[in-house]
Coordinates of C-alpha atoms in Angstrom, one line a residue:
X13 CA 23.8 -10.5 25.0
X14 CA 26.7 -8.9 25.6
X15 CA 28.2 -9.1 29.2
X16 CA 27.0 -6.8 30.3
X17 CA 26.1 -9.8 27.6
X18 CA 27.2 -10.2 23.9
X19 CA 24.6 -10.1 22.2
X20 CA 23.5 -12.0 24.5
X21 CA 25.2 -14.0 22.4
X22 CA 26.8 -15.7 24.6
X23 CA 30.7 -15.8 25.6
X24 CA 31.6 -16.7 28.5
X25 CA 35.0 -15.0 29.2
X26 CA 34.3 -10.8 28.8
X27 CA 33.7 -7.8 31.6
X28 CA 32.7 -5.0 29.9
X29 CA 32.9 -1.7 29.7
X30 CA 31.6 0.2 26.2
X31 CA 31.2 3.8 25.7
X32 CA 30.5 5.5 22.2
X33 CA 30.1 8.2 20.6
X34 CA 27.6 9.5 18.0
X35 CA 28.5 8.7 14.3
X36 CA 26.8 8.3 11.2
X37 CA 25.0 4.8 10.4
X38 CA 26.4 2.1 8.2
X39 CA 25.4 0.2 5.9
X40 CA 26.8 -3.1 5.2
X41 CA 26.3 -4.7 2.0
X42 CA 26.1 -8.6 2.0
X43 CA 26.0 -10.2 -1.2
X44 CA 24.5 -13.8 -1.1
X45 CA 25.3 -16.5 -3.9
X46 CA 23.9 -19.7 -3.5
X47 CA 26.2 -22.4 -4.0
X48 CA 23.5 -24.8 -5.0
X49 CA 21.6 -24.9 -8.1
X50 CA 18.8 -22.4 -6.6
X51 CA 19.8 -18.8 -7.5
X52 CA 19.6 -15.4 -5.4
X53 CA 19.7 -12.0 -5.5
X54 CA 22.7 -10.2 -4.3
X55 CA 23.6 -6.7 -3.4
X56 CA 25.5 -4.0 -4.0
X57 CA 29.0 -3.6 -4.0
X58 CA 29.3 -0.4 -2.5
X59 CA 27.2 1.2 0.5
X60 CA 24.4 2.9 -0.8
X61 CA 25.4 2.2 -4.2
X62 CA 22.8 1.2 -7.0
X63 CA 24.0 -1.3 -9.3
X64 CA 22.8 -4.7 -9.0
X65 CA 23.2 -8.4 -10.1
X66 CA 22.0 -11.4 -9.6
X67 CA 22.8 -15.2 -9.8
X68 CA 21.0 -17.0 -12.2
X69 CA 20.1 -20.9 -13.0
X70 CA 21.3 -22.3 -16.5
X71 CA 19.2 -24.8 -17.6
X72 CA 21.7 -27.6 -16.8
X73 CA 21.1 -26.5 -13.1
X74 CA 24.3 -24.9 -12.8
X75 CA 24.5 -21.7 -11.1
X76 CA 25.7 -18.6 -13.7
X77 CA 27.6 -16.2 -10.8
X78 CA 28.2 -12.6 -12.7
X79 CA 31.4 -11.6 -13.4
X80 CA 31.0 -8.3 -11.4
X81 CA 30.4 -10.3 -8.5
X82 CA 33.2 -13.0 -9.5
X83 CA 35.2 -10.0 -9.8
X84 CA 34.7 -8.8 -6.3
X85 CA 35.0 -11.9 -4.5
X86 CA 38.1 -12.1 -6.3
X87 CA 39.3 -8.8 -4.8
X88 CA 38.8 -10.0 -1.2
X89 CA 40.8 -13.1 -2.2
X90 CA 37.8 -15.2 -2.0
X91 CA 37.1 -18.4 -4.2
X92 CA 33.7 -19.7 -4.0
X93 CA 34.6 -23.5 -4.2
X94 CA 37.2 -22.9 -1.6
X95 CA 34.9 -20.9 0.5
X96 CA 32.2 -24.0 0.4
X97 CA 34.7 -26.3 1.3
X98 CA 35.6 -24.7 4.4
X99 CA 37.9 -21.7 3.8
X100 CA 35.3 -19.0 5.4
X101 CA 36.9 -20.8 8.5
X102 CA 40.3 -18.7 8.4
X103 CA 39.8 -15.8 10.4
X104 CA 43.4 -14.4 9.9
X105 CA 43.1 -10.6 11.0
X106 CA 44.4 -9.8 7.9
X107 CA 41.8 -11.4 6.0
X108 CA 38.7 -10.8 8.1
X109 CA 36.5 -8.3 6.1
X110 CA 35.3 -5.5 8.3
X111 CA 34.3 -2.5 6.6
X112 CA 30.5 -1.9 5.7
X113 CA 30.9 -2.5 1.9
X114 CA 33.2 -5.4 2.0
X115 CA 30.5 -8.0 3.6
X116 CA 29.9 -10.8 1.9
X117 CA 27.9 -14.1 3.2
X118 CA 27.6 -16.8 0.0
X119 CA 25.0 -19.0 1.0
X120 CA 26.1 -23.0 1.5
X121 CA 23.2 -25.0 1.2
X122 CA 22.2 -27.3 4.6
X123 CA 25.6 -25.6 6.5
X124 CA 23.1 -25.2 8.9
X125 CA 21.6 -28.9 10.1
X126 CA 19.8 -29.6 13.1
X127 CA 23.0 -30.5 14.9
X128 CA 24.8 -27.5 13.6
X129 CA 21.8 -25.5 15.3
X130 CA 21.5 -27.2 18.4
X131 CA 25.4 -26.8 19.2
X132 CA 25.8 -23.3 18.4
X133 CA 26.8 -21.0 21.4
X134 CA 25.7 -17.6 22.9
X135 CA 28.2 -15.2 22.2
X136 CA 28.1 -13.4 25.7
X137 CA 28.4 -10.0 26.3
X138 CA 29.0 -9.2 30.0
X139 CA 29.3 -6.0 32.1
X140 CA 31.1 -6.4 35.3
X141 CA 29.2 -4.5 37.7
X142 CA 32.1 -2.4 38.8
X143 CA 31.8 -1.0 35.2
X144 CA 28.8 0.7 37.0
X145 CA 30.3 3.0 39.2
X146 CA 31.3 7.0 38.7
X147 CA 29.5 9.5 36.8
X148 CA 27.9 7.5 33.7
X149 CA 24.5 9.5 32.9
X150 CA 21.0 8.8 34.6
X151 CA 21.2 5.2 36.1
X152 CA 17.9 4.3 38.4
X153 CA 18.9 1.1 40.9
X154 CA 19.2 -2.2 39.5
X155 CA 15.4 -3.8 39.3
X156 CA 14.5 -7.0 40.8
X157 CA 15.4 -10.2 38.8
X158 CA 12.2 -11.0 36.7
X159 CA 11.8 -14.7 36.2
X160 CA 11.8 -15.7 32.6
X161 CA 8.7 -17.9 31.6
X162 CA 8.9 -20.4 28.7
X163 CA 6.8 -19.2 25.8
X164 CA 3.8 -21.7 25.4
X165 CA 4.5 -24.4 22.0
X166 CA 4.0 -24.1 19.6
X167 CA 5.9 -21.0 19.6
X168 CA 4.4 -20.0 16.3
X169 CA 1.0 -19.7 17.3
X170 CA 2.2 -17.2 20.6
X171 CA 5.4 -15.0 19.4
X172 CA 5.3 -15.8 15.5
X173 CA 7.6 -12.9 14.8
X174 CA 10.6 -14.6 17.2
X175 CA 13.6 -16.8 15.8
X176 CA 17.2 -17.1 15.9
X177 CA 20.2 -15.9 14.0
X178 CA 22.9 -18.7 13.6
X179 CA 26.2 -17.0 12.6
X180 CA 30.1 -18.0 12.5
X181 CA 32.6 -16.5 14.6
X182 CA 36.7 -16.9 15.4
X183 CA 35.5 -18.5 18.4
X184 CA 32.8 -21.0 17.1
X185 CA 29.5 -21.5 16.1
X186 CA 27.5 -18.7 17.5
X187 CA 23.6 -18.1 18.3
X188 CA 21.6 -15.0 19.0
X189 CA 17.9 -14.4 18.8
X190 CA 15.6 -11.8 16.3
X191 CA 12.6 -10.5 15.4
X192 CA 10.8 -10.0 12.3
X193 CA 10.2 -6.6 11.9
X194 CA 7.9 -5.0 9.0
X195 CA 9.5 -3.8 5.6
X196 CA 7.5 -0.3 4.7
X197 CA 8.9 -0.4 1.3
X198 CA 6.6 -4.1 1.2
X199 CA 3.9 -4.0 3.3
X200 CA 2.6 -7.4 4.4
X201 CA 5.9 -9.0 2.1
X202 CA 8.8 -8.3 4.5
X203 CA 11.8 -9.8 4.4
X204 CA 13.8 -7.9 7.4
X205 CA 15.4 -9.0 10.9
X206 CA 16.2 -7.2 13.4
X207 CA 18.7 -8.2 16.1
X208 CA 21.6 -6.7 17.7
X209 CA 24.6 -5.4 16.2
X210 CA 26.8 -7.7 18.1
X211 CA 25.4 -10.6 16.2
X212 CA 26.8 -9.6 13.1
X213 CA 30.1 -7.6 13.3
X214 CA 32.0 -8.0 16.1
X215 CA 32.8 -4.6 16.6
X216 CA 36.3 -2.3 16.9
X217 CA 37.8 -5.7 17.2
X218 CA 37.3 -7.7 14.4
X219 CA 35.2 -7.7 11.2
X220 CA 31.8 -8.9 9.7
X221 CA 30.7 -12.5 11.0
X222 CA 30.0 -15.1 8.6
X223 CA 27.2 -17.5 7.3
X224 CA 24.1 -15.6 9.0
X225 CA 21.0 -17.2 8.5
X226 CA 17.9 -16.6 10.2
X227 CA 15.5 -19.5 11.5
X228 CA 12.4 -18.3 12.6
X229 CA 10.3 -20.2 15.5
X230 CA 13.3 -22.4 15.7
X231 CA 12.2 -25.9 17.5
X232 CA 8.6 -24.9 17.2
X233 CA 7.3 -27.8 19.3
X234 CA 10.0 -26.8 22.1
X235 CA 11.9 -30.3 21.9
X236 CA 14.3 -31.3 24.7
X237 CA 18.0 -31.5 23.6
X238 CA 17.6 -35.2 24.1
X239 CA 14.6 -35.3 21.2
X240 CA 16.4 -32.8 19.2
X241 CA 19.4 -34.5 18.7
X242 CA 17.1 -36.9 16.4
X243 CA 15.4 -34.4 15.2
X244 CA 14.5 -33.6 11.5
X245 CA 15.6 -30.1 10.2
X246 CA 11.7 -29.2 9.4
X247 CA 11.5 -29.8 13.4
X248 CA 14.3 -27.5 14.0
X249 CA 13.3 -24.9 11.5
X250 CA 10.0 -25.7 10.3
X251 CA 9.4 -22.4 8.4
X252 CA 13.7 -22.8 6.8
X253 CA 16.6 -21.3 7.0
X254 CA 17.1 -17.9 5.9
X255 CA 20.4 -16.0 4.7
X256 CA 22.0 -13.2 5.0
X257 CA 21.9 -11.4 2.3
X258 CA 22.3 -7.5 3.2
X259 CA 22.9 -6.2 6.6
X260 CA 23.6 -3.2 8.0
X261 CA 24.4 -1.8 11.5
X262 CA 25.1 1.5 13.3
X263 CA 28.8 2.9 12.6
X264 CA 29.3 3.7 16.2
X265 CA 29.1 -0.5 16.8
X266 CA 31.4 -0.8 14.1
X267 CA 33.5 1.8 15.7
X268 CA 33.0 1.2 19.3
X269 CA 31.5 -2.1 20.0
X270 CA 33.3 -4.4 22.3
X271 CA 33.0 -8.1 22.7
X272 CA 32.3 -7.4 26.6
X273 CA 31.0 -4.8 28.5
X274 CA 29.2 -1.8 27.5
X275 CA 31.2 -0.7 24.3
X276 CA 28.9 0.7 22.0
X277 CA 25.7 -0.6 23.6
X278 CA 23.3 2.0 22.7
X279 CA 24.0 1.8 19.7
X280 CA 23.9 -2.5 19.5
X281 CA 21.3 -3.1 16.9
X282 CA 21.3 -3.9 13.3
X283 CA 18.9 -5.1 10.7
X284 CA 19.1 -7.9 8.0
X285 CA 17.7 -8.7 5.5
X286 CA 16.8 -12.0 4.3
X287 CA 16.4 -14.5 1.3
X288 CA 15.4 -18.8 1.6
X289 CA 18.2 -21.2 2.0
X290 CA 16.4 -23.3 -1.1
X291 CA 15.2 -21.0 -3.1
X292 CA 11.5 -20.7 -1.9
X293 CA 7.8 -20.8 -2.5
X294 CA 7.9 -17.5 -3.5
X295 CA 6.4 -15.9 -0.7
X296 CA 8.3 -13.4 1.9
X297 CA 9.3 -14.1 5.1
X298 CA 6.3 -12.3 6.8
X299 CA 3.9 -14.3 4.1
X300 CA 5.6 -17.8 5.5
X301 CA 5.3 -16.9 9.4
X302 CA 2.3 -14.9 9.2
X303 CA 3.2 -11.8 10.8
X304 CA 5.7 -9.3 11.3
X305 CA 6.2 -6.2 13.8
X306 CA 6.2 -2.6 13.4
X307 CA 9.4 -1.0 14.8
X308 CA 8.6 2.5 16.9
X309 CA 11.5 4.9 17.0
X310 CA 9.5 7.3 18.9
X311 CA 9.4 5.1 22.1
X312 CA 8.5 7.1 25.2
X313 CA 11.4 7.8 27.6
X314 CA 11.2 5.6 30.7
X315 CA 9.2 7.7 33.0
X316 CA 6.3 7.1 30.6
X317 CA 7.3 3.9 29.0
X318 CA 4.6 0.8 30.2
X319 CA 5.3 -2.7 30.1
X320 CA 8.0 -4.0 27.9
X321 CA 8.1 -8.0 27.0
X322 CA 11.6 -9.6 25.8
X323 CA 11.7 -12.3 23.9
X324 CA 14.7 -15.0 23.1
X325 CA 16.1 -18.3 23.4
X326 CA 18.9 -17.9 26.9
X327 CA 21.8 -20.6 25.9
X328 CA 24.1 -19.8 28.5
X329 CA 23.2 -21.7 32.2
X330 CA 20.5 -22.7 33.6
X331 CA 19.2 -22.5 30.2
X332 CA 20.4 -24.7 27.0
X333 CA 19.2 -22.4 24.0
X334 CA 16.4 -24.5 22.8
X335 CA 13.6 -23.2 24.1
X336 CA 12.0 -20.0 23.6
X337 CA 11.4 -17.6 27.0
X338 CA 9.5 -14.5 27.6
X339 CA 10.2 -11.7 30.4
X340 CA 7.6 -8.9 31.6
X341 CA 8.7 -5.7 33.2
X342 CA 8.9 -1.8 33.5
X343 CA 11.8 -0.5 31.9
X344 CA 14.3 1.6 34.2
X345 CA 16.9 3.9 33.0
X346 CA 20.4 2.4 32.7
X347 CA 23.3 4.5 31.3
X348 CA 27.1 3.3 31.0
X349 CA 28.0 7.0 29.1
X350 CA 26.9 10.1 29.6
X351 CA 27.7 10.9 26.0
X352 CA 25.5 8.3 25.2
X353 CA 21.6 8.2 25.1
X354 CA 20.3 6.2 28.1
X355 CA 19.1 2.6 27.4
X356 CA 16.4 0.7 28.7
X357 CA 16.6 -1.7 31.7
X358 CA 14.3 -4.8 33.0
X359 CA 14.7 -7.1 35.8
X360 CA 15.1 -10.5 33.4
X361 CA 17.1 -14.3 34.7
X362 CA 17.4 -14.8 30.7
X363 CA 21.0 -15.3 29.8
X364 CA 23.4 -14.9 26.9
X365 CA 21.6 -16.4 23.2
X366 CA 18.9 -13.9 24.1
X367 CA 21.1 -11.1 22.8
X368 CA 19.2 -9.4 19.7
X369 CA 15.7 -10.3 21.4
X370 CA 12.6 -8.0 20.2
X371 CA 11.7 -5.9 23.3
X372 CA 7.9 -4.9 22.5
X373 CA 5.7 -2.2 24.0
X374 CA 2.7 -0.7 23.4
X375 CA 3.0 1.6 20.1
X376 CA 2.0 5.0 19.9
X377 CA -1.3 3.4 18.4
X378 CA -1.5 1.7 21.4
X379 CA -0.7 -1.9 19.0
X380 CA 2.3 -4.1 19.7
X381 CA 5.6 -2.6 18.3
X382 CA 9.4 -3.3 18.6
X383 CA 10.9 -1.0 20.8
X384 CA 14.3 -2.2 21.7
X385 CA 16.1 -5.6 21.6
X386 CA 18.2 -7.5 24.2
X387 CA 22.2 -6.1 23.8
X388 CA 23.8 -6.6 27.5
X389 CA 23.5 -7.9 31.0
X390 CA 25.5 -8.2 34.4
X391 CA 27.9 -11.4 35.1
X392 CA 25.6 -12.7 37.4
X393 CA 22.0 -12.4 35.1
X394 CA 19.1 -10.8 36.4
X395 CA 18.7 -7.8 34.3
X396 CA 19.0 -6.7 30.6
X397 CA 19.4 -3.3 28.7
X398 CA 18.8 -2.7 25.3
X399 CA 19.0 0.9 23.2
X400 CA 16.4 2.9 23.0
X401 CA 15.5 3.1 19.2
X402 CA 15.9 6.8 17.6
X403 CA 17.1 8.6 14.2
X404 CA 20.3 6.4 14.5
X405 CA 18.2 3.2 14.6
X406 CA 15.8 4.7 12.0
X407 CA 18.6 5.5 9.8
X408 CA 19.9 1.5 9.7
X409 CA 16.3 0.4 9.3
X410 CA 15.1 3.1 5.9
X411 CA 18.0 2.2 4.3
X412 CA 18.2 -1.3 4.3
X413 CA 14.4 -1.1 3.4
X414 CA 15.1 1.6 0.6
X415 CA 17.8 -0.7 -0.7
X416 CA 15.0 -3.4 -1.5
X417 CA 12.4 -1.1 -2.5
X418 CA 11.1 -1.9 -6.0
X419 CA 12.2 -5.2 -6.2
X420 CA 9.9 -7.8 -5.6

């Protein structure tokens, strides 16, 4: 979350103030190589552009990277050996890719161990409460604190769709929480993610985050920290690890998000899509959990809206980001810009590593749906907002789908 909570990522030194204004959404390409002998598809090189390539095997087990792709990495001053060996670390201003079309995420096989997982942070996005005051749009009082209830284990068989989203950042390792959301371009085959923008670019600031990998019902069984520091990695990520390898969020986060406050928070969402750290059993991401969400961008405004249900895994105190917690509540209006379109608000104790959470409501079918996911929360926790989902949000979602559509 962003404080008002990254991301609910969670850091723990922001106020926050964010304010945007409308703009077009963008698309972010990532192109994913796999540094091991399994090979992956990768991406375009431009937004919205159509030519494609792909890594291959060689029959010695060597991976065959294509020279257009050599070719671009090259641009960006990026050499893949170098890059495995610890060079993505340098996060020199000058250096940090941050347009859409420049992202790139090569895939480094078992980056992500259990310890790796279990240390990673909440990148916190805060808003002071002062941030509050003045003439900001249509703000209903702050709701009570709803206390967050662990999600029964195995977390599988009650929220299939939840995970995490690992991710590198200038200031560490870095932990938010996701949903997978359904693909229309493959029904019943989807491979998409949707968290909050702040989980993969770090807005106006900086650029595009690196090594983002997705781990659905991460510590399924809902290990203590003690037991997981022994654990195996099919414990900590029993269905694997998942890359990166296309994003996209909104261009007024790219423009306008903050690492604090309210920057850009209606606008905090982003969708990726994903491929298996080790190549796979051939089956999509919704085949190996068993489910996947619609996402309904014709939520009803608050004074109709029902019960909404956030997901995530809080890392940021009293919570330890292990565990997997669950808040129940009727949304309020909350609104930090009156330029802006008003966001939802809950009463909720989770804390920052919930950022990115699905928020699900009844559907206009009257079936579960994604209708908003965790983005901020006050210093002091006890309530979350997320952005209500429109043609923006619709926009991100159709074209990373479209972008995938025909290939298998």
């Amino acid at each position: 979350m962003r404080s008002t909570r990254p991301s609910f990522s969670v850091r723990r030194r922001r106020n926050a103030r964010r304010t945007t204004s409308p703009v077009l959404g963008a698309m972010a390409l990532v192109s994913v190589l796999a540094l091991t002998a399994t090979a992956c598809d990768s991406g375009d090189t431009e937004a919205g552009g159509r030519t494609e390539a792909s890594a291959s095997a060689t029959g010695d087990g060597k991976i065959t990277i294509p020279d257009d792709i050599k070719d671009r990495l090259k641009e960006h001053g990026i050499d893949l050996d170098k890059w495995k060996n610890g060079a993505w670390k340098n996060w020199d201003r000058d250096d940090w890719l941050r347009e859409a079309k420049d992202y790139v995420n090569p895939i480094i096989k078992g980056l992500w161990d259990p310890d790796r997982m279990r240390e990673a942070e909440d990148p916190d996005r805060i808003v002071d409460d002062s941030d509050l005051s003045g003439d900001q749009g249509v703000t209903d009082p702050a709701p009570q604190a709803v206390e967050a209830k662990a999600v029964p284990t195995k977390y599988h068989a009650n929220a299939p769709e939840a995970g995490k989203v690992f991710f590198d950042s200038p200031e560490g390792t870095m932990v938010c929480s996701a949903t997978v959301v359904r693909d229309p371009a493959h029904p019943g085959k989807s491979n998409l993610v949707w968290t909050a923008g702040h989980c993969v670019h770090a807005g106006k600031g900086g650029g595009w985050y690196r090594n983002i990998a997705f781990v659905p019902s991460y510590n399924d069984q809902g290990l203590s920290s003690a037991e997981l520091q022994t654990a195996t990695k099919e414990q900590a990520a029993p269905y694997g690890v998942w890359w990166g390898d296309w994003t996209k969020t909104s261009d007024q986060w790219i423009a306008q998000g903050g690492q604090t406050g309210g920057d850009g928070a209606s606008y905090d969402y982003a969708v990726i899509h994903v491929t298996p750290e080790d190549g796979g059993t051939g089956k999509s991401l919704e085949e190996t959990v068993g489910s996947a969400l619609p996402v309904d961008f014709e939520a009803p405004a608050v004074p109709k809206a029902g019960t909404i249900t956030a997901t995530g895994y809080p890392a940021a105190k009293p919570y330890d980001g292990q565990k997997l917690y669950q808040c129940q509540d009727r949304p309020g209006r909350f609104s930090l810009s009156s330029a802006d379109p008003t966001m939802y608000r809950i009463g909720c104790t989770m804390t920052g590593g919930s950022s990115g959470g699905g928020w699900v409501a009844a559907g206009s079918d009257g079936k579960p749906a994604l209708v908003s996911n965790t983005s901020i929360g006050p210093v002091r926790s006890g309530w979350l907002a997320g952005p209500r989902l429109g043609d923006v949000a619709k926009g991100v979602y159709d074209s990373v789908s479209d972008k995938f559509a025909g290939r298998r």
